[in-house]
């Protein structure tokens, strides 16, 4: 067997292996602890609503967070490790992290197809000092050899009556680096790390943090 044939067989074996590694992957979104700068004793209600168009249309499940491409470039869905909707994981992480800084926090669950007025009404029903609404318009990672993250998220902080006190919006396309030998393993570390940083940028925004005090 020639060296050229051996090289082709090696590339084929690598492609098959990478395809196998890409199947059934999930990322940890549910047990992150954020570094929250503010501290206090206010009561807070937190809701995250998934407005990603492919989730609202039911093309993708609410626990969908991106894709991994196998050795032949074929995409496989990636989901949350908890199996819960991404929005639910995000609201629980925000609440859990705020509790560690002295706040009392109530997560409020809302569906992707609930109207804005209904979401706001549910938040107000928690009877908290501060209402936090995280709107997820885009959140999807994509991995072949490198990993990219597309995101469009906005955190709105309101008082008991629903009047807006502060807002922070993040939108972009980040290159999270990659790995030729094991892209799935790299993505499994890089994406949750980027997720943590994005949520910290939202909750630690100067205007948001000020209204928590």
GROMACS .gro file of C-alpha atoms in nm:
model
  213
    1UNK     CA    1   0.000   0.000   0.000
    2UNK     CA    2   0.143   0.338  -0.101
    3UNK     CA    3   0.199   0.630   0.133
    4UNK     CA    4  -0.064   0.826  -0.060
    5UNK     CA    5  -0.324   0.555   0.001
    6UNK     CA    6  -0.230   0.536   0.368
    7UNK     CA    7  -0.271   0.913   0.399
    8UNK     CA    8  -0.616   0.899   0.242
    9UNK     CA    9  -0.720   0.616   0.471
   10UNK     CA   10  -0.594   0.807   0.773
   11UNK     CA   11  -0.796   1.115   0.675
   12UNK     CA   12  -1.103   0.898   0.621
   13UNK     CA   13  -1.060   0.736   0.962
   14UNK     CA   14  -1.021   1.081   1.122
   15UNK     CA   15  -1.336   1.206   0.948
   16UNK     CA   16  -1.536   0.906   1.069
   17UNK     CA   17  -1.402   0.950   1.423
   18UNK     CA   18  -1.490   1.319   1.426
   19UNK     CA   19  -1.841   1.242   1.301
   20UNK     CA   20  -1.883   1.000   1.589
   21UNK     CA   21  -1.758   1.259   1.839
   22UNK     CA   22  -2.007   1.515   1.707
   23UNK     CA   23  -2.316   1.305   1.773
   24UNK     CA   24  -2.518   1.359   2.092
   25UNK     CA   25  -2.309   1.641   2.235
   26UNK     CA   26  -2.434   1.875   2.507
   27UNK     CA   27  -2.292   2.180   2.686
   28UNK     CA   28  -2.312   2.281   3.052
   29UNK     CA   29  -2.535   2.583   3.091
   30UNK     CA   30  -2.718   2.502   3.414
   31UNK     CA   31  -2.457   2.499   3.692
   32UNK     CA   32  -2.247   2.808   3.618
   33UNK     CA   33  -2.180   3.048   3.904
   34UNK     CA   34  -2.145   3.407   3.788
   35UNK     CA   35  -1.917   3.665   3.946
   36UNK     CA   36  -2.177   3.926   4.047
   37UNK     CA   37  -2.037   4.261   4.158
   38UNK     CA   38  -2.349   4.394   4.330
   39UNK     CA   39  -2.471   4.271   4.667
   40UNK     CA   40  -2.783   4.347   4.865
   41UNK     CA   41  -3.105   4.219   5.013
   42UNK     CA   42  -3.366   4.317   4.755
   43UNK     CA   43  -3.608   4.058   4.620
   44UNK     CA   44  -3.565   3.989   4.250
   45UNK     CA   45  -3.773   3.801   3.996
   46UNK     CA   46  -3.591   3.673   3.687
   47UNK     CA   47  -3.737   3.549   3.360
   48UNK     CA   48  -3.559   3.451   3.040
   49UNK     CA   49  -3.763   3.431   2.722
   50UNK     CA   50  -3.638   3.253   2.410
   51UNK     CA   51  -3.716   3.460   2.101
   52UNK     CA   52  -3.484   3.272   1.866
   53UNK     CA   53  -3.694   3.243   1.548
   54UNK     CA   54  -3.619   2.874   1.493
   55UNK     CA   55  -3.731   2.797   1.851
   56UNK     CA   56  -4.047   3.010   1.831
   57UNK     CA   57  -4.138   2.831   1.505
   58UNK     CA   58  -4.066   2.491   1.670
   59UNK     CA   59  -3.804   2.410   1.405
   60UNK     CA   60  -3.562   2.357   1.695
   61UNK     CA   61  -3.627   2.244   2.052
   62UNK     CA   62  -3.586   2.502   2.333
   63UNK     CA   63  -3.279   2.312   2.459
   64UNK     CA   64  -3.098   2.358   2.126
   65UNK     CA   65  -2.775   2.559   2.161
   66UNK     CA   66  -2.588   2.503   1.835
   67UNK     CA   67  -2.428   2.247   1.611
   68UNK     CA   68  -2.115   2.040   1.568
   69UNK     CA   69  -2.003   1.937   1.222
   70UNK     CA   70  -1.866   1.588   1.173
   71UNK     CA   71  -1.565   1.493   0.967
   72UNK     CA   72  -1.764   1.521   0.645
   73UNK     CA   73  -1.912   1.861   0.739
   74UNK     CA   74  -2.253   1.723   0.833
   75UNK     CA   75  -2.411   1.916   1.125
   76UNK     CA   76  -2.538   1.756   1.446
   77UNK     CA   77  -2.748   1.938   1.704
   78UNK     CA   78  -2.600   2.032   2.041
   79UNK     CA   79  -2.832   2.065   2.341
   80UNK     CA   80  -2.813   2.179   2.702
   81UNK     CA   81  -2.658   1.922   2.934
   82UNK     CA   82  -2.951   1.958   3.174
   83UNK     CA   83  -3.199   1.878   2.898
   84UNK     CA   84  -3.395   2.187   3.002
   85UNK     CA   85  -3.467   2.484   2.776
   86UNK     CA   86  -3.175   2.723   2.736
   87UNK     CA   87  -3.390   3.007   2.873
   88UNK     CA   88  -3.463   2.810   3.190
   89UNK     CA   89  -3.095   2.731   3.243
   90UNK     CA   90  -3.008   3.100   3.201
   91UNK     CA   91  -3.272   3.223   3.447
   92UNK     CA   92  -3.168   2.965   3.708
   93UNK     CA   93  -2.801   3.062   3.673
   94UNK     CA   94  -2.883   3.431   3.714
   95UNK     CA   95  -3.102   3.363   4.017
   96UNK     CA   96  -2.857   3.127   4.182
   97UNK     CA   97  -2.569   3.371   4.139
   98UNK     CA   98  -2.772   3.664   4.276
   99UNK     CA   99  -2.868   3.458   4.582
  100UNK     CA  100  -2.501   3.409   4.661
  101UNK     CA  101  -2.471   3.788   4.691
  102UNK     CA  102  -2.752   3.823   4.946
  103UNK     CA  103  -3.052   3.880   4.719
  104UNK     CA  104  -3.365   3.669   4.735
  105UNK     CA  105  -3.452   3.556   4.385
  106UNK     CA  106  -3.747   3.388   4.217
  107UNK     CA  107  -3.708   3.234   3.870
  108UNK     CA  108  -4.015   3.281   3.651
  109UNK     CA  109  -4.066   3.031   3.369
  110UNK     CA  110  -4.210   3.157   3.040
  111UNK     CA  111  -4.263   2.990   2.702
  112UNK     CA  112  -4.106   3.111   2.375
  113UNK     CA  113  -4.447   3.192   2.226
  114UNK     CA  114  -4.575   3.399   2.520
  115UNK     CA  115  -4.649   3.762   2.435
  116UNK     CA  116  -4.436   4.039   2.585
  117UNK     CA  117  -4.728   4.165   2.794
  118UNK     CA  118  -4.789   3.818   2.937
  119UNK     CA  119  -4.421   3.775   3.024
  120UNK     CA  120  -4.416   4.110   3.200
  121UNK     CA  121  -4.735   4.025   3.387
  122UNK     CA  122  -4.585   3.699   3.511
  123UNK     CA  123  -4.279   3.885   3.637
  124UNK     CA  124  -4.492   4.141   3.819
  125UNK     CA  125  -4.688   3.857   3.974
  126UNK     CA  126  -4.377   3.756   4.167
  127UNK     CA  127  -4.415   4.077   4.372
  128UNK     CA  128  -4.042   4.144   4.382
  129UNK     CA  129  -3.851   4.470   4.433
  130UNK     CA  130  -3.674   4.427   4.099
  131UNK     CA  131  -3.780   4.245   3.784
  132UNK     CA  132  -3.519   4.113   3.542
  133UNK     CA  133  -3.608   4.005   3.191
  134UNK     CA  134  -3.349   3.837   2.970
  135UNK     CA  135  -3.453   3.823   2.604
  136UNK     CA  136  -3.262   3.571   2.390
  137UNK     CA  137  -3.293   3.673   2.025
  138UNK     CA  138  -2.997   3.460   1.918
  139UNK     CA  139  -2.769   3.211   2.087
  140UNK     CA  140  -2.601   2.947   1.879
  141UNK     CA  141  -2.252   2.803   1.863
  142UNK     CA  142  -2.116   2.634   1.552
  143UNK     CA  143  -1.812   2.407   1.543
  144UNK     CA  144  -1.616   2.242   1.264
  145UNK     CA  145  -1.248   2.282   1.348
  146UNK     CA  146  -1.302   2.629   1.498
  147UNK     CA  147  -1.595   2.731   1.718
  148UNK     CA  148  -1.803   3.041   1.658
  149UNK     CA  149  -2.071   3.189   1.881
  150UNK     CA  150  -2.356   3.405   1.750
  151UNK     CA  151  -2.546   3.590   2.022
  152UNK     CA  152  -2.805   3.861   2.064
  153UNK     CA  153  -2.923   3.898   2.424
  154UNK     CA  154  -3.071   4.182   2.625
  155UNK     CA  155  -3.120   4.219   2.999
  156UNK     CA  156  -3.387   4.465   3.114
  157UNK     CA  157  -3.424   4.561   3.481
  158UNK     CA  158  -3.757   4.700   3.601
  159UNK     CA  159  -3.923   4.811   3.923
  160UNK     CA  160  -4.233   4.647   4.076
  161UNK     CA  161  -4.461   4.839   3.841
  162UNK     CA  162  -4.268   4.730   3.533
  163UNK     CA  163  -4.100   5.066   3.465
  164UNK     CA  164  -3.762   5.018   3.298
  165UNK     CA  165  -3.466   5.115   3.519
  166UNK     CA  166  -3.173   4.983   3.315
  167UNK     CA  167  -3.094   4.782   3.003
  168UNK     CA  168  -2.788   4.608   2.864
  169UNK     CA  169  -2.771   4.464   2.513
  170UNK     CA  170  -2.503   4.232   2.373
  171UNK     CA  171  -2.484   4.125   2.009
  172UNK     CA  172  -2.201   3.976   1.809
  173UNK     CA  173  -2.024   3.686   1.643
  174UNK     CA  174  -1.723   3.563   1.840
  175UNK     CA  175  -1.445   3.330   1.728
  176UNK     CA  176  -1.374   3.102   2.024
  177UNK     CA  177  -1.074   2.930   1.869
  178UNK     CA  178  -1.054   2.564   1.780
  179UNK     CA  179  -0.875   2.234   1.760
  180UNK     CA  180  -0.791   2.022   1.457
  181UNK     CA  181  -0.757   1.698   1.651
  182UNK     CA  182  -1.060   1.729   1.882
  183UNK     CA  183  -1.296   2.018   1.797
  184UNK     CA  184  -1.583   1.883   2.013
  185UNK     CA  185  -1.366   1.876   2.325
  186UNK     CA  186  -1.248   2.232   2.263
  187UNK     CA  187  -1.605   2.356   2.206
  188UNK     CA  188  -1.727   2.183   2.521
  189UNK     CA  189  -1.490   2.402   2.724
  190UNK     CA  190  -1.494   2.721   2.518
  191UNK     CA  191  -1.869   2.769   2.481
  192UNK     CA  192  -1.963   2.747   2.853
  193UNK     CA  193  -1.673   2.983   2.932
  194UNK     CA  194  -1.803   3.236   2.679
  195UNK     CA  195  -2.157   3.191   2.817
  196UNK     CA  196  -2.036   3.279   3.167
  197UNK     CA  197  -1.861   3.594   3.042
  198UNK     CA  198  -2.168   3.713   2.848
  199UNK     CA  199  -2.403   3.676   3.145
  200UNK     CA  200  -2.151   3.854   3.370
  201UNK     CA  201  -2.132   4.144   3.124
  202UNK     CA  202  -2.510   4.174   3.145
  203UNK     CA  203  -2.558   4.153   3.521
  204UNK     CA  204  -2.250   4.361   3.600
  205UNK     CA  205  -2.338   4.647   3.367
  206UNK     CA  206  -2.298   4.969   3.568
  207UNK     CA  207  -2.659   5.080   3.530
  208UNK     CA  208  -2.799   4.733   3.607
  209UNK     CA  209  -2.578   4.688   3.914
  210UNK     CA  210  -2.666   5.034   4.045
  211UNK     CA  211  -3.038   4.956   4.048
  212UNK     CA  212  -2.976   4.635   4.241
  213UNK     CA  213  -2.823   4.818   4.537
   0.00000   0.00000   0.00000
